[in-house]
Amino acid sequence: MTAVRDVLISGAGIAGPALAHWLHHHGVRATVVERSPRLRQGGYAVDLRGVALDVVERMGLLDQVIAHRTEIDAVDLVDARGRRLTGFSSSQSSQDGRSRELLRGDLVRLLHEPTTEYTEYLYGDSVAEVEQTPDRVHVAFERTGSREFDLVVGADGLHSRTRRLVFGPEEEHRRLLGGYIGIFTVPDSLGPDRRVRLFNLPGRGMGLYRTPRAEGTKALFLISSPQESGIDRLPPEEQKRFLRRTFTGIGWESDTVLAAMEDTPDFYFDSVTQIRMDTWSAGRVTLLGDAGYCPSPMSGQGSSLAVVGAYVLARELARHDDHNGALAAYERRMRPFVEGNQAIAGTGMGFLAPRTRWGIVARDLAVRAAPLLARSSGPGTRLSRAAEALDLDSP
C-alpha cells in the first residue's frame, strides 16, 4: 500500500474546503468538485461550538469567525398579533462562551478563500460514476471527463450523490426527526434587527430574524410531522404551495411572508433528518460531514461536525501509511463524537414547534423560568458536553 497523495472532495460547502485546508497542511493534493456553478453564498445562521472553535483557531480563522458573528442577541416568543409573550437573551443560552453564530455563507467563504491558492475547484460539475481498483479510484464526471485519485471523499451534504453511488439509496440511511423546515430571505421591513421572533400554532412554527451581516430578513417555517410525506423530494414550487396551504391565515406576518416567498432568491426546504450509517467508508471512498453523519438542524451541530471531521480525517491520512488504517482511525475517533452530537437533536422540534396547545404553553412556561434556562445552557448541558467531547490531539 502507498500513502494517499491526491484526494477528490465532492462538495464545496463547509466540510469540503475545511478538508482541503488540512490536506494541504499535511502535503496532500486536493481537488474539489461542486455541482453549483459558483460558491454558494447567503444561507441561514449556523453555530460553531466547542472543539470546532479550536479547529478554526488552528486554521487561523477564529478572529474572522468572531468578526462575522450574526449579533443576534435575543429570542422572543410572540402571539398571533406579534406581541411578545416571553423570551430569552443569547447570553442566557450560551453561558460558557464556547459558541459562535455566523451566517452559513460567511463561514463557507472564510473556509474557501485561503484554499484557492493551492486547491483545484471544479464548479458546475459533479461525480457521475465511481469505480474502484486496489490502488486508485476512477471517477467519471458529468462534464469534464474522467480522472483517477487515491481517495474520494463525499462531502456533498444530506442528499449526497457520492453516498448514493457507493453506499446505496438515501432511504437506507435517513432518520426523520419529526418534521420539515423551510428557510428563505424576505425584505428587511419584515424582521426585527438582532432578534429572533417565533410564533407557534400546534405543530407549526414561523420565525423571523435579521442580522447586520446580510441584507434582508430570514424567514423560518417549521412543520411537525411524525411520518414522512415525501414533500422534501418534490420541486420547489410544490414545496412553496405546501407552505402556503399550511401557513396562510395563521396570523402575525404569515401572509406577508408567504407573498414575499415567491420572489426569494434562496428558497430552502427539507426534512429534519439525520443520516445514520454503520460505516462511513468503502474501499477508497469515505464520507464527511452531513453526507455521512448529518445530525439535523435540531442539533445545532452540523457545521461543527463538518469542521472537526475534516481535521480528524486529514490528520489520520497523514499519520497512516495506507488508506485502510487511516479511514479506520478516522471512524474510530469520530463515531463517539458524532453519536453524542446526534443524540441531542431529539427535543429540537418539540421546542420550536410543539404539537399541541398544551405543549406550547409548557414550552413558554419553561422559557419564563429564565434563571433555570440560564443554568440549563451552561457548560454542563448535554449540548455543551457533546460539543467538547473530543480530544483533538489524542492518538
Short mmCIF file of C-alpha atoms in Angstrom, two decimals:
data_model
loop_
_atom_site.label_atom_id
_atom_site.label_comp_id
_atom_site.label_asym_id
_atom_site.label_seq_id
_atom_site.Cartn_x
_atom_site.Cartn_y
_atom_site.Cartn_z
CA MET A 1 0.00 0.00 0.00
CA THR A 2 1.06 3.58 -0.62
CA ALA A 3 0.19 6.73 1.26
CA VAL A 4 -2.65 8.90 -0.02
CA ARG A 5 -1.24 11.65 -2.25
CA ASP A 6 -4.25 13.08 -4.09
CA VAL A 7 -7.87 13.31 -2.99
CA LEU A 8 -11.10 14.22 -4.73
CA ILE A 9 -13.59 16.02 -2.48
CA SER A 10 -17.18 16.16 -3.69
CA GLY A 11 -18.79 19.31 -2.30
CA ALA A 12 -17.57 22.87 -1.68
CA GLY A 13 -19.76 23.68 1.31
CA ILE A 14 -18.31 23.70 4.81
CA ALA A 15 -16.71 20.26 5.04
CA GLY A 16 -15.04 20.32 1.62
CA PRO A 17 -12.91 23.50 1.93
CA ALA A 18 -12.09 22.64 5.56
CA LEU A 19 -10.72 19.29 4.43
CA ALA A 20 -8.84 20.91 1.52
CA HIS A 21 -7.10 23.17 4.04
CA TRP A 22 -5.96 20.33 6.28
CA LEU A 23 -4.93 18.07 3.40
CA HIS A 24 -2.68 20.84 2.10
CA HIS A 25 -1.32 21.30 5.61
CA HIS A 26 -0.27 17.64 5.53
CA GLY A 27 1.13 17.75 1.98
CA VAL A 28 -1.78 16.08 0.16
CA ARG A 29 -3.23 17.46 -3.09
CA ALA A 30 -6.98 18.14 -3.12
CA THR A 31 -9.41 18.64 -5.98
CA VAL A 32 -12.92 19.83 -5.09
CA VAL A 33 -15.88 19.29 -7.41
CA GLU A 34 -19.04 21.32 -6.80
CA ARG A 35 -22.26 20.99 -8.76
CA SER A 36 -23.17 24.66 -8.23
CA PRO A 37 -21.66 26.95 -10.90
CA ARG A 38 -20.15 29.14 -8.17
CA LEU A 39 -19.54 29.25 -4.44
CA ARG A 40 -22.86 29.23 -2.60
CA GLN A 41 -23.37 32.47 -0.70
CA GLY A 42 -26.11 33.56 1.70
CA GLY A 43 -27.84 30.99 3.83
CA TYR A 44 -29.12 30.81 7.37
CA ALA A 45 -27.35 31.19 10.71
CA VAL A 46 -25.13 28.31 11.87
CA ASP A 47 -23.08 27.71 15.00
CA LEU A 48 -19.54 26.61 15.71
CA ARG A 49 -19.22 25.16 19.20
CA GLY A 50 -16.71 23.50 21.47
CA VAL A 51 -13.78 21.81 19.80
CA ALA A 52 -14.88 23.15 16.38
CA LEU A 53 -13.72 26.56 17.62
CA ASP A 54 -10.35 25.02 18.46
CA VAL A 55 -10.11 23.71 14.90
CA VAL A 56 -10.86 27.08 13.27
CA GLU A 57 -8.36 28.68 15.66
CA ARG A 58 -5.71 26.23 14.41
CA MET A 59 -6.69 27.28 10.88
CA GLY A 60 -6.02 30.91 11.81
CA LEU A 61 -9.66 31.82 11.27
CA LEU A 62 -11.08 32.28 14.77
CA ASP A 63 -10.78 36.07 14.78
CA GLN A 64 -12.58 36.24 11.44
CA VAL A 65 -15.32 33.90 12.65
CA ILE A 66 -15.87 36.15 15.67
CA ALA A 67 -15.85 39.26 13.46
CA HIS A 68 -18.60 37.75 11.28
CA ARG A 69 -20.95 36.89 14.16
CA THR A 70 -24.63 37.47 13.47
CA GLU A 71 -25.01 39.73 16.53
CA ILE A 72 -28.44 38.24 17.22
CA ASP A 73 -28.91 38.81 20.93
CA ALA A 74 -32.41 37.65 21.86
CA VAL A 75 -35.26 35.28 21.08
CA ASP A 76 -38.87 36.46 21.55
CA LEU A 77 -41.89 34.16 21.55
CA VAL A 78 -44.84 36.13 20.16
CA ASP A 79 -48.60 35.72 19.70
CA ALA A 80 -50.73 35.97 16.55
CA ARG A 81 -50.55 39.77 16.70
CA GLY A 82 -46.78 39.84 17.12
CA ARG A 83 -46.90 40.77 20.81
CA ARG A 84 -44.08 39.39 22.94
CA LEU A 85 -45.16 36.67 25.33
CA THR A 86 -41.77 35.70 26.72
CA GLY A 87 -38.23 35.09 25.55
CA PHE A 88 -34.59 34.95 26.48
CA SER A 89 -31.31 36.62 25.60
CA SER A 90 -28.45 34.97 23.76
CA SER A 91 -26.32 35.36 26.86
CA GLN A 92 -28.76 33.06 28.66
CA SER A 93 -28.40 30.37 26.00
CA SER A 94 -24.60 30.40 25.75
CA GLN A 95 -23.17 30.76 29.23
CA ASP A 96 -19.77 29.21 28.65
CA GLY A 97 -18.71 31.34 25.66
CA ARG A 98 -17.82 28.26 23.56
CA SER A 99 -20.29 29.05 20.79
CA ARG A 100 -20.15 31.44 17.84
CA GLU A 101 -23.04 32.05 15.44
CA LEU A 102 -22.50 33.29 11.89
CA LEU A 103 -24.22 33.00 8.54
CA ARG A 104 -23.50 29.85 6.61
CA GLY A 105 -22.39 31.82 3.57
CA ASP A 106 -19.86 33.75 5.63
CA LEU A 107 -18.43 30.54 7.07
CA VAL A 108 -18.18 28.91 3.63
CA ARG A 109 -16.36 31.95 2.24
CA LEU A 110 -13.93 32.15 5.19
CA LEU A 111 -13.04 28.47 4.77
CA HIS A 112 -12.88 28.61 0.97
CA GLU A 113 -10.87 31.75 0.18
CA PRO A 114 -7.47 30.66 1.59
CA THR A 115 -7.68 27.29 -0.18
CA THR A 116 -7.98 28.72 -3.69
CA GLU A 117 -4.20 29.24 -3.76
CA TYR A 118 -3.48 25.51 -3.60
CA THR A 119 -6.74 23.67 -4.37
CA GLU A 120 -8.29 22.92 -7.76
CA TYR A 121 -12.01 23.71 -7.79
CA LEU A 122 -14.28 22.27 -10.49
CA TYR A 123 -17.54 24.25 -10.42
CA GLY A 124 -20.68 23.31 -12.29
CA ASP A 125 -19.80 19.62 -12.28
CA SER A 126 -20.44 16.52 -10.19
CA VAL A 127 -19.43 12.90 -9.80
CA ALA A 128 -21.34 10.60 -12.17
CA GLU A 129 -19.61 7.23 -11.63
CA VAL A 130 -17.11 5.76 -9.20
CA GLU A 131 -15.07 2.67 -9.99
CA GLN A 132 -12.51 1.39 -7.51
CA THR A 133 -9.37 -0.65 -8.02
CA PRO A 134 -6.98 -1.79 -5.27
CA ASP A 135 -4.72 1.20 -5.93
CA ARG A 136 -6.89 4.04 -7.27
CA VAL A 137 -10.42 5.37 -7.73
CA HIS A 138 -11.60 6.05 -11.27
CA VAL A 139 -14.12 8.92 -11.28
CA ALA A 140 -16.30 9.89 -14.24
CA PHE A 141 -17.59 13.46 -14.03
CA GLU A 142 -20.80 14.76 -15.56
CA ARG A 143 -18.96 17.35 -17.68
CA THR A 144 -15.19 17.15 -17.50
CA GLY A 145 -14.42 13.57 -18.45
CA SER A 146 -12.69 11.10 -16.12
CA ARG A 147 -9.79 11.17 -13.69
CA GLU A 148 -8.16 8.97 -11.06
CA PHE A 149 -7.44 9.65 -7.40
CA ASP A 150 -6.05 7.85 -4.38
CA LEU A 151 -9.17 8.65 -2.36
CA VAL A 152 -12.65 10.11 -2.86
CA VAL A 153 -14.39 11.99 -0.04
CA GLY A 154 -18.11 12.63 -0.23
CA ALA A 155 -18.72 15.98 1.46
CA ASP A 156 -21.81 16.72 -0.60
CA GLY A 157 -24.42 17.12 2.09
CA LEU A 158 -27.57 15.43 3.33
CA HIS A 159 -28.59 14.26 -0.15
CA SER A 160 -25.08 13.12 -1.10
CA ARG A 161 -24.68 11.72 -4.59
CA THR A 162 -21.38 10.12 -3.56
CA ARG A 163 -23.15 8.23 -0.78
CA ARG A 164 -25.86 7.05 -3.16
CA LEU A 165 -23.34 5.85 -5.77
CA VAL A 166 -21.21 3.89 -3.30
CA PHE A 167 -23.42 3.06 -0.31
CA GLY A 168 -26.89 2.80 -1.81
CA PRO A 169 -30.16 4.77 -1.62
CA GLU A 170 -30.59 7.55 0.91
CA GLU A 171 -33.67 5.87 2.37
CA GLU A 172 -31.45 3.16 3.84
CA HIS A 173 -29.59 5.71 5.97
CA ARG A 174 -32.01 8.53 6.80
CA ARG A 175 -33.98 9.00 10.00
CA LEU A 176 -36.76 11.60 10.09
CA LEU A 177 -36.80 13.63 13.31
CA GLY A 178 -40.40 14.65 13.29
CA GLY A 179 -40.74 17.45 10.81
CA TYR A 180 -39.85 19.74 7.93
CA ILE A 181 -38.14 23.11 7.72
CA GLY A 182 -38.23 25.96 5.22
CA ILE A 183 -35.87 28.96 5.24
CA PHE A 184 -35.61 31.88 2.82
CA THR A 185 -34.92 35.63 2.64
CA VAL A 186 -37.64 38.29 2.61
CA PRO A 187 -37.43 42.13 2.68
CA ASP A 188 -35.82 43.86 5.67
CA SER A 189 -39.02 45.58 6.74
CA LEU A 190 -40.50 42.30 7.98
CA GLY A 191 -37.95 41.42 10.60
CA PRO A 192 -36.61 42.75 13.89
CA ASP A 193 -32.94 43.68 13.97
CA ARG A 194 -30.66 41.39 16.02
CA ARG A 195 -33.60 39.41 17.40
CA VAL A 196 -35.41 36.19 16.57
CA ARG A 197 -39.19 36.19 16.85
CA LEU A 198 -41.09 32.90 16.85
CA PHE A 199 -44.85 32.37 16.59
CA ASN A 200 -46.50 28.99 17.11
CA LEU A 201 -49.72 27.16 16.49
CA PRO A 202 -49.92 23.44 17.32
CA GLY A 203 -47.46 21.59 15.10
CA ARG A 204 -46.38 24.74 13.28
CA GLY A 205 -43.84 27.46 13.88
CA MET A 206 -42.91 30.62 12.00
CA GLY A 207 -39.86 32.72 12.80
CA LEU A 208 -38.19 35.90 11.58
CA TYR A 209 -34.73 37.25 12.30
CA ARG A 210 -32.41 39.87 10.83
CA THR A 211 -28.67 40.31 11.24
CA PRO A 212 -26.42 43.23 10.21
CA ARG A 213 -24.30 40.64 8.38
CA ALA A 214 -26.77 40.36 5.47
CA GLU A 215 -29.44 42.18 3.56
CA GLY A 216 -32.98 41.02 4.11
CA THR A 217 -34.75 39.11 6.86
CA LYS A 218 -34.56 35.34 7.25
CA ALA A 219 -37.95 33.66 7.42
CA LEU A 220 -38.25 30.25 9.03
CA PHE A 221 -41.15 27.77 8.79
CA LEU A 222 -41.33 24.58 10.85
CA ILE A 223 -43.88 21.80 10.44
CA SER A 224 -44.15 18.97 12.95
CA SER A 225 -44.84 15.63 11.25
CA PRO A 226 -44.37 12.20 12.83
CA GLN A 227 -44.43 10.50 9.42
CA GLU A 228 -42.68 11.15 6.13
CA SER A 229 -44.78 12.81 3.44
CA GLY A 230 -42.19 12.99 0.66
CA ILE A 231 -42.70 16.76 0.30
CA ASP A 232 -38.95 17.31 0.72
CA ARG A 233 -38.32 15.45 -2.55
CA LEU A 234 -40.76 17.46 -4.65
CA PRO A 235 -39.84 20.50 -6.81
CA PRO A 236 -39.57 23.88 -5.05
CA GLU A 237 -42.87 25.14 -6.49
CA GLU A 238 -44.70 22.20 -4.88
CA GLN A 239 -42.95 22.91 -1.58
CA LYS A 240 -44.00 26.57 -1.74
CA ARG A 241 -47.60 25.51 -2.38
CA PHE A 242 -47.36 23.24 0.66
CA LEU A 243 -46.17 26.14 2.83
CA ARG A 244 -48.98 28.37 1.55
CA ARG A 245 -51.58 25.70 2.38
CA THR A 246 -50.09 25.17 5.84
CA PHE A 247 -49.47 28.77 6.94
CA THR A 248 -51.86 31.08 5.09
CA GLY A 249 -54.08 32.98 7.51
CA ILE A 250 -52.47 31.74 10.75
CA GLY A 251 -51.72 35.25 11.99
CA TRP A 252 -48.81 37.60 12.63
CA GLU A 253 -46.80 38.20 9.41
CA SER A 254 -47.61 34.86 7.79
CA ASP A 255 -49.45 36.11 4.71
CA THR A 256 -46.95 38.89 4.02
CA VAL A 257 -44.01 36.49 4.31
CA LEU A 258 -45.68 33.92 2.07
CA ALA A 259 -46.26 36.59 -0.58
CA ALA A 260 -42.58 37.58 -0.41
CA MET A 261 -41.59 33.91 -0.74
CA GLU A 262 -42.48 33.96 -4.43
CA ASP A 263 -39.51 36.19 -5.29
CA THR A 264 -36.99 34.97 -2.75
CA PRO A 265 -33.52 34.27 -4.18
CA ASP A 266 -32.60 31.47 -1.77
CA PHE A 267 -35.58 29.21 -1.04
CA TYR A 268 -34.63 26.15 1.01
CA PHE A 269 -36.93 23.35 2.15
CA ASP A 270 -36.05 19.94 3.55
CA SER A 271 -36.88 17.31 6.11
CA VAL A 272 -35.45 17.46 9.62
CA THR A 273 -33.34 14.37 9.09
CA GLN A 274 -30.34 12.54 10.45
CA ILE A 275 -28.03 10.24 8.50
CA ARG A 276 -27.13 7.09 10.43
CA MET A 277 -24.65 4.64 8.86
CA ASP A 278 -22.88 1.52 10.09
CA THR A 279 -19.71 2.65 8.32
CA TRP A 280 -18.65 5.80 6.50
CA SER A 281 -16.02 4.14 4.31
CA ALA A 282 -15.98 1.60 1.50
CA GLY A 283 -12.58 0.87 -0.03
CA ARG A 284 -11.11 4.16 -1.19
CA VAL A 285 -14.28 6.19 -0.68
CA THR A 286 -15.30 7.84 2.58
CA LEU A 287 -17.91 10.33 3.75
CA LEU A 288 -17.54 13.56 5.70
CA GLY A 289 -19.98 15.89 7.43
CA ASP A 290 -23.68 15.73 6.57
CA ALA A 291 -23.05 13.18 3.83
CA GLY A 292 -22.01 10.61 6.42
CA TYR A 293 -23.48 11.77 9.70
CA CYS A 294 -25.89 14.69 9.36
CA PRO A 295 -27.14 15.46 12.88
CA SER A 296 -30.06 17.62 11.57
CA PRO A 297 -30.63 21.33 12.19
CA MET A 298 -32.21 20.45 15.54
CA SER A 299 -28.80 19.54 16.97
CA GLY A 300 -27.18 22.85 16.01
CA GLN A 301 -24.00 20.85 15.42
CA GLY A 302 -23.87 20.12 11.69
CA SER A 303 -21.25 22.75 10.91
CA SER A 304 -19.15 21.77 13.92
CA LEU A 305 -19.17 18.09 12.96
CA ALA A 306 -18.09 19.01 9.42
CA VAL A 307 -15.18 21.17 10.60
CA VAL A 308 -13.98 18.70 13.24
CA GLY A 309 -14.43 15.72 10.91
CA ALA A 310 -12.25 17.41 8.26
CA TYR A 311 -9.49 17.96 10.80
CA VAL A 312 -9.59 14.38 12.08
CA LEU A 313 -9.78 12.79 8.62
CA ALA A 314 -6.79 14.75 7.27
CA ARG A 315 -4.78 14.06 10.42
CA GLU A 316 -5.38 10.31 10.20
CA LEU A 317 -4.48 10.26 6.50
CA ALA A 318 -1.19 11.93 7.38
CA ARG A 319 -0.48 9.56 10.28
CA HIS A 320 -1.03 6.27 8.42
CA ASP A 321 0.85 4.64 5.58
CA ASP A 322 -2.28 3.28 3.93
CA HIS A 323 -5.84 4.44 3.45
CA ASN A 324 -7.39 1.46 5.27
CA GLY A 325 -5.69 2.27 8.55
CA ALA A 326 -6.40 5.98 8.16
CA LEU A 327 -10.11 5.54 7.47
CA ALA A 328 -10.49 3.04 10.30
CA ALA A 329 -8.84 5.51 12.71
CA TYR A 330 -10.99 8.38 11.40
CA GLU A 331 -14.14 6.43 12.13
CA ARG A 332 -12.92 5.13 15.48
CA ARG A 333 -12.16 8.65 16.70
CA MET A 334 -15.16 10.43 15.22
CA ARG A 335 -18.01 7.97 15.79
CA PRO A 336 -18.47 8.53 19.56
CA PHE A 337 -18.31 12.30 18.99
CA VAL A 338 -20.85 12.08 16.15
CA GLU A 339 -23.24 9.85 18.08
CA GLY A 340 -23.12 12.13 21.12
CA ASN A 341 -24.00 15.15 18.99
CA GLN A 342 -26.73 13.35 17.08
CA ALA A 343 -28.31 12.29 20.38
CA ILE A 344 -29.03 15.89 21.44
CA ALA A 345 -31.28 16.60 18.43
CA GLY A 346 -34.34 14.69 19.61
CA THR A 347 -36.02 17.54 21.53
CA GLY A 348 -35.45 20.29 18.98
CA MET A 349 -38.76 20.07 17.11
CA GLY A 350 -40.61 19.75 20.40
CA PHE A 351 -39.22 23.11 21.48
CA LEU A 352 -39.56 25.00 18.19
CA ALA A 353 -42.87 23.50 17.02
CA PRO A 354 -44.77 21.81 19.88
CA ARG A 355 -47.53 19.57 18.54
CA THR A 356 -50.29 20.66 20.96
CA ARG A 357 -51.52 23.86 22.59
CA TRP A 358 -50.53 22.46 25.97
CA GLY A 359 -47.10 21.77 24.56
CA ILE A 360 -46.77 25.43 23.54
CA VAL A 361 -47.92 26.57 26.98
CA ALA A 362 -45.45 24.26 28.72
CA ARG A 363 -42.61 25.47 26.49
CA ASP A 364 -43.43 29.11 27.19
CA LEU A 365 -43.60 28.48 30.94
CA ALA A 366 -40.18 26.85 30.81
CA VAL A 367 -38.74 29.83 28.92
CA ARG A 368 -40.19 32.22 31.51
CA ALA A 369 -38.11 30.43 34.13
CA ALA A 370 -35.12 32.48 33.00
CA PRO A 371 -32.71 31.52 35.81
CA LEU A 372 -33.39 27.85 35.16
CA LEU A 373 -32.85 28.36 31.44
CA ALA A 374 -29.57 30.11 32.10
CA ARG A 375 -28.37 27.24 34.26
CA SER A 376 -29.52 24.66 31.72
CA SER A 377 -27.46 26.33 28.98
CA GLY A 378 -24.09 26.37 30.70
CA PRO A 379 -21.04 24.16 30.23
CA GLY A 380 -22.66 21.18 31.95
CA THR A 381 -25.56 20.75 29.49
CA ARG A 382 -25.85 17.88 27.01
CA LEU A 383 -25.12 20.26 24.12
CA SER A 384 -22.02 21.72 25.72
CA ARG A 385 -20.73 18.32 26.78
CA ALA A 386 -21.34 16.86 23.32
CA ALA A 387 -19.60 19.82 21.62
CA GLU A 388 -16.49 19.37 23.78
CA ALA A 389 -16.36 15.56 23.77
CA LEU A 390 -13.27 15.06 21.59
CA ASP A 391 -9.58 15.46 22.29
CA LEU A 392 -8.14 16.79 19.03
CA ASP A 393 -4.64 15.65 19.93
CA SER A 394 -5.36 12.15 21.24
CA PRO A 395 -3.75 9.26 19.30
#
